[in-house]
């Protein structure tokens, strides 16, 4: 596990369940993202709808489990389902710039609009509900727009809870994927030059050369690192000596989070969502009388 | 959830707001049941989010039974995966 990405192994489940987890991680774990943008003033060259689209894609560090879904048709939004952010920025000329400088960083103030300029505006009793939480975008340095002197952006944003199935901005993972554990077997002992060539055919670390009784023998050290490029089948001499397969029930999942929730929390949430779906149908089965 | 069919052995459930995510996983769990002769699902049309889930049982068992058992088994699998995952995360964290 490192830097927002988690790699873990699941042994003994079937492809259907593994795929179900992957699909849920991508599309059904809810997050908060900007949905409605109220534009009070936008004199920049970025069009309103493009600006709104960009703002929607910025990941917001807010635990979606603390919020509810907004009811359909509810335009205003209450404090339990909406987070309000404000972005108010105006670009001006820098009076202290040198006369002949052409660097925009020196000439203008506030000409780059970053996500750190987004400020949280608490609604209703949100200051009491979340006293020490500070809602802000996950990354401070996402460039939203560029301005020149005299241009300004003044927008109010409403963040709601949603799922990736509705719009990809609600997806909590950068990506989630799985692969099967490779199974490399050497059908015959391979030595000397053939061993060297074999080692080059696979990713580094997969095959290691050991010195057995003076001769160099090849041995499969760590099949997990292999990327399955099948280079070995291009060589006539080595083609028949190696069998490439996959271990059937051993899945290596790799989950990369966008930073809203840590990846292990995402996996737990995904499993709970699958359980919730089953529970929903069980309840319906029990409540509707079957003829 | 709607059901229709000639007798209790062979029932087609229509599940709304579902897709391959639950359909394939549930099909796999129901197929493990030895009483089930036929189990399959299909998506009626990709624009509509609903699946037809059909179960046909051998002998006198009403088809709702394997459906219920499949759902319960799937929940059991998820619970087990959740417990194992959290336990391993705890061990991994403690070890680091």
Coordinates of N, CA, C and O in Angstrom, one line a residue, chain A residues 218-290:
Chain A
X218 N 18.1 -22.1 -14.2 CA 17.1 -21.1 -14.0 C 16.0 -21.5 -13.1 O 15.7 -22.7 -13.0
X219 N 15.5 -20.6 -12.3 CA 14.4 -21.0 -11.3 C 13.4 -19.9 -11.3 O 13.8 -18.7 -11.4
X220 N 12.2 -20.2 -11.1 CA 11.1 -19.2 -11.1 C 11.1 -18.6 -9.7 O 10.8 -19.3 -8.7
X221 N 11.5 -17.3 -9.6 CA 11.7 -16.7 -8.2 C 10.4 -16.1 -7.8 O 9.9 -16.4 -6.7
X222 N 9.8 -15.2 -8.6 CA 8.6 -14.5 -8.1 C 7.7 -14.3 -9.3 O 7.8 -13.3 -10.0
X223 N 6.7 -15.2 -9.5 CA 5.9 -15.1 -10.7 C 5.0 -13.9 -10.6 O 4.4 -13.5 -11.6
X224 N 4.7 -13.4 -9.4 CA 3.8 -12.3 -9.3 C 4.2 -11.0 -10.1 O 3.3 -10.3 -10.5
X225 N 5.5 -10.8 -10.3 CA 5.9 -9.6 -10.9 C 5.7 -9.6 -12.4 O 5.9 -8.6 -13.1
X226 N 5.4 -10.8 -13.0 CA 5.4 -10.9 -14.4 C 4.2 -10.1 -15.0 O 3.1 -10.2 -14.5
X227 N 4.5 -9.5 -16.2 CA 3.4 -8.8 -16.9 C 2.9 -9.6 -18.1 O 2.1 -9.1 -18.8
X228 N 3.3 -10.8 -18.2 CA 2.7 -11.7 -19.2 C 2.9 -11.2 -20.6 O 1.9 -11.1 -21.4
X229 N 4.1 -10.8 -21.0 CA 4.3 -10.3 -22.4 C 4.5 -11.4 -23.4 O 4.5 -11.2 -24.6
X230 N 4.6 -12.7 -22.9 CA 4.7 -13.8 -23.8 C 5.9 -13.7 -24.7 O 5.9 -14.3 -25.8
X231 N 7.0 -13.0 -24.3 CA 8.2 -12.9 -25.1 C 8.8 -14.2 -25.4 O 9.5 -14.5 -26.4
X232 N 8.6 -15.1 -24.4 CA 9.3 -16.4 -24.4 C 8.9 -17.2 -25.6 O 9.6 -18.1 -26.1
X233 N 7.7 -17.0 -26.1 CA 7.2 -17.8 -27.2 C 7.7 -17.4 -28.5 O 7.5 -18.0 -29.6
X234 N 8.5 -16.3 -28.5 CA 9.1 -15.8 -29.8 C 10.4 -16.6 -30.1 O 10.9 -16.5 -31.2
X235 N 10.9 -17.2 -29.1 CA 12.2 -17.9 -29.2 C 12.0 -19.4 -29.5 O 11.4 -20.0 -28.6
X236 N 12.5 -19.9 -30.6 CA 12.3 -21.3 -30.9 C 12.7 -22.2 -29.8 O 12.1 -23.2 -29.5
X237 N 13.9 -22.0 -29.3 CA 14.5 -22.9 -28.4 C 13.8 -23.0 -27.0 O 13.8 -24.0 -26.4
X238 N 13.1 -21.9 -26.7 CA 12.5 -21.8 -25.3 C 11.0 -22.1 -25.3 O 10.4 -22.3 -24.3
X239 N 10.5 -22.1 -26.6 CA 9.0 -22.1 -26.6 C 8.4 -23.3 -25.9 O 7.4 -23.2 -25.2
X240 N 9.0 -24.5 -26.0 CA 8.3 -25.7 -25.5 C 8.7 -26.0 -24.1 O 8.3 -27.0 -23.5
X241 N 9.6 -25.2 -23.5 CA 10.1 -25.6 -22.2 C 9.4 -24.9 -21.1 O 9.6 -25.1 -19.9
X242 N 8.5 -23.9 -21.5 CA 7.9 -23.1 -20.4 C 6.4 -23.2 -20.6 O 5.9 -23.2 -21.7
X243 N 5.6 -23.3 -19.5 CA 4.2 -23.2 -19.6 C 3.7 -22.0 -18.9 O 3.9 -21.9 -17.7
X244 N 2.9 -21.2 -19.5 CA 2.4 -19.9 -19.0 C 0.9 -20.1 -18.7 O 0.2 -20.5 -19.5
X245 N 0.6 -19.9 -17.4 CA -0.9 -20.1 -17.1 C -1.2 -19.1 -16.0 O -0.4 -18.3 -15.6
X246 N -2.5 -19.2 -15.6 CA -2.9 -18.3 -14.5 C -3.4 -19.2 -13.4 O -4.1 -20.2 -13.6
X247 N -3.2 -18.8 -12.1 CA -3.8 -19.5 -11.0 C -5.3 -19.1 -10.9 O -5.6 -17.9 -10.9
X248 N -6.2 -20.0 -10.9 CA -7.6 -19.7 -11.2 C -8.2 -18.8 -10.2 O -9.0 -17.9 -10.5
X249 N -8.0 -19.1 -8.9 CA -8.8 -18.4 -7.9 C -8.1 -17.2 -7.3 O -8.6 -16.7 -6.3
X250 N -6.9 -16.9 -7.8 CA -6.1 -15.9 -7.0 C -6.1 -14.6 -7.8 O -5.5 -14.4 -8.8
X251 N -6.8 -13.6 -7.2 CA -7.0 -12.3 -7.9 C -6.1 -11.3 -7.2 O -6.1 -11.2 -5.9
X252 N -5.4 -10.5 -7.9 CA -4.6 -9.4 -7.4 C -5.3 -8.1 -7.7 O -5.3 -7.6 -8.9
X253 N -6.0 -7.5 -6.7 CA -6.7 -6.3 -7.0 C -5.7 -5.1 -6.8 O -4.9 -5.1 -5.9
X254 N -6.0 -4.0 -7.6 CA -5.2 -2.8 -7.4 C -6.2 -1.7 -7.4 O -6.8 -1.4 -8.4
X255 N -6.3 -0.9 -6.3 CA -7.2 0.1 -6.2 C -6.5 1.4 -6.0 O -5.7 1.5 -5.1
X256 N -6.8 2.4 -6.8 CA -6.1 3.7 -6.7 C -7.2 4.8 -6.4 O -8.0 5.0 -7.2
X257 N -7.1 5.4 -5.2 CA -8.1 6.3 -4.8 C -7.8 7.7 -5.3 O -6.6 8.1 -5.4
X258 N -8.8 8.6 -5.5 CA -8.6 10.0 -5.8 C -8.2 10.8 -4.6 O -8.0 12.0 -4.8
X259 N -8.3 10.2 -3.4 CA -7.9 11.0 -2.3 C -9.1 11.3 -1.3 O -8.9 11.8 -0.2
X260 N -10.3 11.1 -1.8 CA -11.5 11.4 -1.0 C -11.5 10.5 0.3 O -11.6 10.9 1.4
X261 N -11.4 9.2 0.0 CA -11.4 8.2 1.1 C -10.2 7.3 0.8 O -9.8 7.1 -0.3
X262 N -9.6 6.8 1.9 CA -8.4 5.9 1.7 C -8.9 4.6 1.1 O -10.0 4.2 1.3
X263 N -8.0 4.0 0.3 CA -8.5 2.9 -0.6 C -9.1 1.7 0.2 O -10.0 1.0 -0.2
X264 N -8.6 1.4 1.5 CA -9.1 0.3 2.2 C -10.5 0.6 2.6 O -11.4 -0.3 2.6
X265 N -10.8 1.9 2.9 CA -12.2 2.2 3.3 C -13.1 2.0 2.1 O -14.2 1.6 2.2
X266 N -12.6 2.4 0.9 CA -13.4 2.2 -0.3 C -13.7 0.8 -0.5 O -14.9 0.5 -0.9
X267 N -12.8 -0.1 -0.3 CA -13.1 -1.6 -0.6 C -14.1 -2.0 0.4 O -15.1 -2.7 0.1
X268 N -14.0 -1.6 1.7 CA -15.0 -2.0 2.7 C -16.4 -1.5 2.3 O -17.4 -2.2 2.4
X269 N -16.4 -0.2 1.9 CA -17.7 0.3 1.5 C -18.3 -0.4 0.3 O -19.5 -0.7 0.3
X270 N -17.4 -0.8 -0.7 CA -18.0 -1.5 -1.8 C -18.6 -2.9 -1.4 O -19.7 -3.3 -1.9
X271 N -17.9 -3.6 -0.5 CA -18.4 -4.9 0.0 C -19.8 -4.6 0.7 O -20.8 -5.4 0.5
X272 N -19.8 -3.6 1.5 CA -21.1 -3.3 2.2 C -22.2 -2.9 1.2 O -23.4 -3.3 1.5
X273 N -21.9 -2.3 0.1 CA -22.9 -1.9 -0.8 C -23.4 -3.2 -1.5 O -24.7 -3.3 -1.7
X274 N -22.6 -4.2 -1.8 CA -23.1 -5.4 -2.4 C -24.0 -6.1 -1.4 O -25.1 -6.6 -1.8
X275 N -23.6 -6.1 -0.1 CA -24.5 -6.7 0.9 C -25.8 -6.0 0.9 O -26.9 -6.6 1.1
X276 N -25.8 -4.6 0.8 CA -27.0 -3.8 0.9 C -27.9 -4.2 -0.3 O -29.1 -4.2 -0.1
X277 N -27.4 -4.4 -1.5 CA -28.2 -4.8 -2.6 C -28.9 -6.1 -2.3 O -30.1 -6.2 -2.6
X278 N -28.2 -7.1 -1.8 CA -28.8 -8.4 -1.5 C -29.9 -8.2 -0.5 O -31.0 -8.8 -0.6
X279 N -29.6 -7.4 0.5 CA -30.6 -7.2 1.6 C -31.9 -6.6 1.0 O -33.0 -7.0 1.4
X280 N -31.7 -5.7 0.1 CA -32.9 -5.0 -0.5 C -33.8 -6.0 -1.2 O -35.0 -6.0 -1.0
X281 N -33.2 -7.0 -1.9 CA -34.1 -7.9 -2.6 C -34.6 -8.9 -1.6 O -35.8 -9.4 -1.8
X282 N -33.9 -9.3 -0.6 CA -34.4 -10.2 0.4 C -35.7 -9.5 1.1 O -36.7 -10.2 1.3
X283 N -35.6 -8.2 1.4 CA -36.7 -7.5 2.0 C -37.9 -7.5 1.1 O -39.0 -7.7 1.5
X284 N -37.6 -7.3 -0.2 CA -38.7 -7.2 -1.1 C -39.4 -8.6 -1.3 O -40.6 -8.7 -1.4
X285 N -38.6 -9.6 -1.3 CA -39.1 -11.0 -1.4 C -40.0 -11.3 -0.2 O -41.1 -11.9 -0.3
X286 N -39.6 -10.8 1.0 CA -40.4 -11.1 2.2 C -41.7 -10.2 2.2 O -42.7 -10.7 2.8
X287 N -41.6 -9.0 1.7 CA -42.7 -8.1 1.8 C -43.8 -8.4 0.8 O -45.0 -8.3 1.0
X288 N -43.4 -8.7 -0.5 CA -44.4 -9.0 -1.5 C -44.8 -10.4 -1.5 O -44.0 -11.3 -1.6
X289 N -46.1 -10.7 -1.4 CA -46.6 -12.1 -1.3 C -46.5 -12.7 -2.7 O -46.9 -12.1 -3.7
X290 N -45.9 -13.9 -2.7 CA -45.7 -14.6 -4.0 C -46.9 -15.4 -4.3 O -47.5 -16.1 -3.5

